[in-house]
Amino acid sequence: MEYIFSEIEKKWQEYWRENHTFKVTEDPSKPKYYVLDMFPYPSGAGLHVGHPLGYIASDIYSRFKKLKGFNVLHPMGYDAFGLPAEQYAIQTGQHPSITTENNIRRYREQMDKIGFSYDWSREVRTCDPDYYKWTQWVFIQLFRHWFNNRSGKAEPIEALVWEFEKNGNSNVDAAQDSCEKFSAAQWEKMSEKDQQLVLLKYRLAYLADTMVNWCPKLGTVLANDEVKDGYSERGGYPVEQKEMKQWLLRVTAYADRLVDGLDKLEWNDSLKEMQRNWIGRSEGAVIRFNLYPSAGTPEDTPIIEVFTTRPDTIFGCTYMVLAPEHELVEKITTPQYKNQVRSYLEETKKRTERERMADTKTITGQFTGAHAKHPFSDEKLPVWISDYVLAGYGTGAIMAVPAHDGRDYAFAKHFDLPVREVVSGGDISQGSYDAKSGILINSEFLNGLEVEGAIKKAIAELEKCGNGYKKINYRLRDAIFSRQRYWGEPFPVYYKDGIPYVLDEDELPLVLPEVESYLPTQKGEPPLGRAKNWNTPEGYPLELSTMPGFAGSSAYYLRYMDPDNDQELVSKKANRYWENVDLYIGGTEHATGHLIYSRFWNKFLYDTGVVCKDEPFKKLVNQGMIQGRSNFVYRIKGSNKFVSHRLKDSYNVTPLHVDVNIVHNDILDIESFRKWNPEYSDAEFILEEDGTYRCGYAVEKMSKSLYNVVNPDEIIEQYGADTLRLYEMFLGPLEQSKPWDTNGIEGVYKFLRKLWKLFFNEKNELDISDEKPTTGELKILHKTIKKIEEDIERLSLNTSVSAFMICVNELGAMKCNKREILSRLVVIVSPFAPHISEELWQLLGNNPSVTGASFPEVNPVFLSDDTIQYPVSFNGKTRLKIDFPADYEKEDIEKELLKNENVLKYLKDGTPRKIIVVKGRIVNIVV
RNA sequence: GCGGAUGUGGCGGAAUUGGUAGACGCGCUAGACUUAGGAUCUAGUGCCGCAAGGCGUGGGGGUUCGAGUCCCUUCAUCCGCACCA
């Protein structure tokens, strides 16, 4: 029998489908394990060879866990709302659901061919009303909750109303926008509308005027993580700042828990660090500076509040700076400086956000004429404005300490402002001393203290005199949740008298309406403005925005636990059983978007008792990117003549990308090349001595335009899915980026055929022996079982593939065809190459399927050898290898060594100064 | 600038705790069988050298009987953040 992968793979994929092999249900008799892939956005281009890398790894892990006796949840679905389908709809008029449906079908076909063990009965699609009903449901819950800073968790808004009725809001410590204090009596007197406006400031999903990232080309706002360097991540269009009324989610309320929670997670350090940076918690103090009254400014001079992480350097403050956008700028500028300030403001406004970010070297600023009063020394501090201070961070104002902050130093030098050293340890004539260590000087009551102590003391003194307080500040902003687009979840929100109200849960799902065009209306409303009867039954208008991409992906892992439940997002029973994701595999591009938002949603759902775990993803692994390996041909300039790689340097050539699919081992298939592009049909070639045309290569992004895209379908067509799976793993460590080079695939293909051949004799007949295996055979087997088990556990799947190769090579050399050996080998291979394993498992006479087998136990008896080969080194350099019985002690070995003539040869005449014997490992002789 | 990661043959990579550097595979070289083929099998393959031997994990230094692995320093590449007070 030949190894005909196409028949075998088809056969078993059908078997799995017909027998629902991968369907799982909650089974309390078994321990659970939840393995999740980041679900894909089904794009029109289909999967290339890089996409399934993570899916294959997680599939191997899932199949392995199942063999180890776990009840494994391993689902897949689609992140199906999104911009590309909608952009396509705008261009062609085709409804995005059709595009999406087609793309999903293609993805599914491609995935099915790879032989994944997904339980497709649990599939979710974010654009399915039965699914987004629950996205809308969570939104309603967010709307109905506020965050109590005292308890550190979300609480129902009713409780807040009750407190307002009893005591007003003075005892409430909530995560919220600034809200004026009111008493119970004042609350009672407010109109329904005013009460709602107050509550809106407390809700976890709230409507507010905010500066947003507006992308005119896409006609929508974007979240911070969807903007890269001032351009939209999708499409690369310019993004500008604009004030708009938008829905926001109060992620900032959870900032602390999001940072602290990271410590308990098994995520890699760089990812945790990215999240910490994104959240950007810094501990410091808010300090209030009174202004000295100056001629021409109002009597009730305002107070400037600054945020600083270095309150210890307060006596080093020699001036102050406000962001140009700061609300006090207008108020405090003295008449004398009005004109200069105005022209400075105009100039900064002209520079785009991007220019301001890119150009950090040019120092600009303008004195306002105002002076602030130092809270301790009463010193007069000039107040400047400059765009090096950001309006969006802290309070938009700083106390400048040029001696201990690089930017302040540069500014002070530029405008010739005083620099006063207050922490010893640096040389302030050369530059600022920013380090957080040293002894305080020139600082009155702080003198002599270390920085750490001085920070505490300074805050205590500020609090005592009422000029400041301790404060933790975050870089993280609340997430803007409105998109002025069509292809997304409609908000379950209607407006009464301009005030937003949410629908009742039993009115869900609020289904996305049909529109005749996907463009904004003439009034500039989002596309939903075109929908007919977009009102509640009572006639109240519904929200016109839709939700962003991260809405549907924020709780999808919960829905897989209980996908058909139409009463709850997830039942308590299912959630208690599956708890949370044990292993999550996906790309690093979601580090600050999806992975923050879903942690936030999960924590909220945990607070409200919907889920039992406060973190969604216990262990997370980022698979590396698969890069393309491009091939080049070299055309002699001004001709249609191509010169081979090694000869190209003697000609004046232009390198041109050539389709990697018509190049094998860097040798060009000239016939295919001629057919590839009519332009080359009569091309001429200057060949190598051996008559071949050699191409050059480079590692680049895998992209259509570079002709280096390799599709899994083509590989499967040629080598089969098992080979694809093995080769993707064999390429290198899962987390590392590496180039795809189809050239190497023959190696794993040969391995599979060698494995197959172990079962057949020379005449190609099935030939399995029931004889007892030899110790040698058992040693090979058990060594491999141990290695594979350890490798899979730490996701070192590239090394398991080589372990299999070694094992099969060794068994092949022994012509081993013992059932006891082969049947266990098939089981351990099955997570990697499931199709061939199923076939061999059946040929061994077992009932299908191998997925029901158990992972074989390692017998330690077969792991140890009677003799150990010791490498013997002299002064650390290995010279010879000598066998000693495994039970020999150090002394025995030493004795024998000195008798060994080879050793004596290396010793020459001298006696060894020292002999180091590490039992079972090595001998080192010092001479 | 800050933070993180990575540097090992012609190539992808291995070496899990400081203990034989280069496993496994590709490629290459030679040979065998051959309906000269992008098939299969066998042997070889880090570098220098005819050899003995020497050198070798980005560079330099250190700790150690012994360093790819630990420490210091430096360079390069990639990724993230970036005037964050």
PDB file of C-alpha atoms in Angstrom, chain A residues 560-653:
ATOM      1  CA  TYR A 560     -18.288  29.434  23.021  1.00  0.00           C
ATOM      2  CA  MET A 561     -18.995  27.890  26.403  1.00  0.00           C
ATOM      3  CA  ASP A 562     -22.712  28.023  25.774  1.00  0.00           C
ATOM      4  CA  PRO A 563     -23.284  29.158  22.186  1.00  0.00           C
ATOM      5  CA  ASP A 564     -26.949  28.294  21.765  1.00  0.00           C
ATOM      6  CA  ASN A 565     -28.211  29.747  25.018  1.00  0.00           C
ATOM      7  CA  ASP A 566     -30.913  32.288  24.184  1.00  0.00           C
ATOM      8  CA  GLN A 567     -31.589  33.131  27.840  1.00  0.00           C
ATOM      9  CA  GLU A 568     -28.139  34.109  29.014  1.00  0.00           C
ATOM     10  CA  LEU A 569     -24.782  35.206  27.635  1.00  0.00           C
ATOM     11  CA  VAL A 570     -23.441  32.070  29.262  1.00  0.00           C
ATOM     12  CA  SER A 571     -25.140  29.837  31.782  1.00  0.00           C
ATOM     13  CA  LYS A 572     -23.687  29.616  35.270  1.00  0.00           C
ATOM     14  CA  LYS A 573     -23.330  25.890  34.808  1.00  0.00           C
ATOM     15  CA  ALA A 574     -21.329  26.141  31.605  1.00  0.00           C
ATOM     16  CA  ASN A 575     -19.230  29.000  32.969  1.00  0.00           C
ATOM     17  CA  ARG A 576     -18.460  27.211  36.236  1.00  0.00           C
ATOM     18  CA  TYR A 577     -17.333  24.202  34.228  1.00  0.00           C
ATOM     19  CA  TRP A 578     -15.171  25.867  31.565  1.00  0.00           C
ATOM     20  CA  GLU A 579     -14.191  28.817  33.803  1.00  0.00           C
ATOM     21  CA  ASN A 580     -11.785  30.670  31.499  1.00  0.00           C
ATOM     22  CA  VAL A 581      -9.325  30.116  28.705  1.00  0.00           C
ATOM     23  CA  ASP A 582      -6.370  28.004  29.744  1.00  0.00           C
ATOM     24  CA  LEU A 583      -4.322  28.630  26.628  1.00  0.00           C
ATOM     25  CA  TYR A 584      -4.897  31.492  24.213  1.00  0.00           C
ATOM     26  CA  ILE A 585      -2.866  31.713  21.014  1.00  0.00           C
ATOM     27  CA  GLY A 586      -2.831  34.681  18.688  1.00  0.00           C
ATOM     28  CA  GLY A 587      -0.903  37.541  17.171  1.00  0.00           C
ATOM     29  CA  THR A 588       0.791  40.309  19.081  1.00  0.00           C
ATOM     30  CA  GLU A 589      -1.150  42.987  17.168  1.00  0.00           C
ATOM     31  CA  HIS A 590      -3.967  42.738  19.715  1.00  0.00           C
ATOM     32  CA  ALA A 591      -1.746  43.574  22.680  1.00  0.00           C
ATOM     33  CA  THR A 592      -3.274  46.947  23.478  1.00  0.00           C
ATOM     34  CA  GLY A 593      -6.689  46.629  21.865  1.00  0.00           C
ATOM     35  CA  HIS A 594      -8.603  43.400  22.148  1.00  0.00           C
ATOM     36  CA  LEU A 595      -6.565  42.096  25.056  1.00  0.00           C
ATOM     37  CA  ILE A 596      -7.258  45.180  27.177  1.00  0.00           C
ATOM     38  CA  TYR A 597     -10.903  45.476  26.228  1.00  0.00           C
ATOM     39  CA  SER A 598     -11.743  41.830  26.785  1.00  0.00           C
ATOM     40  CA  ARG A 599      -9.995  41.841  30.144  1.00  0.00           C
ATOM     41  CA  PHE A 600     -12.054  44.903  31.022  1.00  0.00           C
ATOM     42  CA  TRP A 601     -15.341  43.299  29.903  1.00  0.00           C
ATOM     43  CA  ASN A 602     -14.482  40.142  31.748  1.00  0.00           C
ATOM     44  CA  LYS A 603     -13.717  42.020  34.960  1.00  0.00           C
ATOM     45  CA  PHE A 604     -16.990  43.858  34.680  1.00  0.00           C
ATOM     46  CA  LEU A 605     -18.883  40.601  34.099  1.00  0.00           C
ATOM     47  CA  TYR A 606     -17.036  39.169  37.077  1.00  0.00           C
ATOM     48  CA  ASP A 607     -18.170  42.085  39.262  1.00  0.00           C
ATOM     49  CA  THR A 608     -21.735  41.560  38.193  1.00  0.00           C
ATOM     50  CA  GLY A 609     -21.598  37.827  38.867  1.00  0.00           C
ATOM     51  CA  VAL A 610     -22.001  36.695  35.284  1.00  0.00           C
ATOM     52  CA  VAL A 611     -18.656  34.904  35.190  1.00  0.00           C
ATOM     53  CA  CYS A 612     -16.653  33.162  37.893  1.00  0.00           C
ATOM     54  CA  LYS A 613     -13.097  34.185  36.948  1.00  0.00           C
ATOM     55  CA  ASP A 614     -11.747  37.722  36.949  1.00  0.00           C
ATOM     56  CA  GLU A 615      -9.243  37.118  34.141  1.00  0.00           C
ATOM     57  CA  PRO A 616     -10.281  35.685  30.778  1.00  0.00           C
ATOM     58  CA  PHE A 617      -6.983  34.266  29.498  1.00  0.00           C
ATOM     59  CA  LYS A 618      -4.720  32.424  31.906  1.00  0.00           C
ATOM     60  CA  LYS A 619      -1.868  31.672  29.555  1.00  0.00           C
ATOM     61  CA  LEU A 620      -1.253  33.530  26.352  1.00  0.00           C
ATOM     62  CA  VAL A 621       1.197  32.818  23.582  1.00  0.00           C
ATOM     63  CA  ASN A 622       1.926  35.068  20.620  1.00  0.00           C
ATOM     64  CA  GLN A 623       2.832  33.155  17.530  1.00  0.00           C
ATOM     65  CA  GLY A 624       5.505  34.784  15.404  1.00  0.00           C
ATOM     66  CA  MET A 625       4.848  36.155  11.972  1.00  0.00           C
ATOM     67  CA  ILE A 626       5.648  34.042   8.983  1.00  0.00           C
ATOM     68  CA  GLN A 627       7.527  36.221   6.578  1.00  0.00           C
ATOM     69  CA  GLY A 628       7.718  35.706   2.859  1.00  0.00           C
ATOM     70  CA  ARG A 629      10.793  34.555   1.065  1.00  0.00           C
ATOM     71  CA  SER A 630      10.831  36.447  -2.206  1.00  0.00           C
ATOM     72  CA  ASN A 631      12.716  35.372  -5.295  1.00  0.00           C
ATOM     73  CA  PHE A 632      14.336  37.690  -7.807  1.00  0.00           C
ATOM     74  CA  VAL A 633      15.345  37.512 -11.445  1.00  0.00           C
ATOM     75  CA  TYR A 634      17.837  40.005 -12.844  1.00  0.00           C
ATOM     76  CA  ARG A 635      17.025  41.734 -16.079  1.00  0.00           C
ATOM     77  CA  ILE A 636      19.797  43.454 -17.981  1.00  0.00           C
ATOM     78  CA  LYS A 637      18.772  47.082 -18.269  1.00  0.00           C
ATOM     79  CA  GLY A 638      17.132  48.008 -21.542  1.00  0.00           C
ATOM     80  CA  SER A 639      16.760  44.396 -22.691  1.00  0.00           C
ATOM     81  CA  ASN A 640      14.581  41.336 -22.220  1.00  0.00           C
ATOM     82  CA  LYS A 641      17.584  39.299 -21.184  1.00  0.00           C
ATOM     83  CA  PHE A 642      17.854  37.785 -17.712  1.00  0.00           C
ATOM     84  CA  VAL A 643      21.089  36.855 -16.044  1.00  0.00           C
ATOM     85  CA  SER A 644      21.460  34.196 -13.357  1.00  0.00           C
ATOM     86  CA  HIS A 645      22.117  35.280  -9.754  1.00  0.00           C
ATOM     87  CA  ARG A 646      25.797  34.346  -9.561  1.00  0.00           C
ATOM     88  CA  LEU A 647      26.654  36.079 -12.834  1.00  0.00           C
ATOM     89  CA  LYS A 648      24.594  39.207 -12.336  1.00  0.00           C
ATOM     90  CA  ASP A 649      27.414  41.348 -10.944  1.00  0.00           C
ATOM     91  CA  SER A 650      29.111  41.645 -14.319  1.00  0.00           C
ATOM     92  CA  TYR A 651      26.005  43.249 -15.835  1.00  0.00           C
ATOM     93  CA  ASN A 652      23.923  46.316 -15.182  1.00  0.00           C
ATOM     94  CA  VAL A 653      20.715  44.675 -13.965  1.00  0.00           C
TER      95      VAL A 653
END
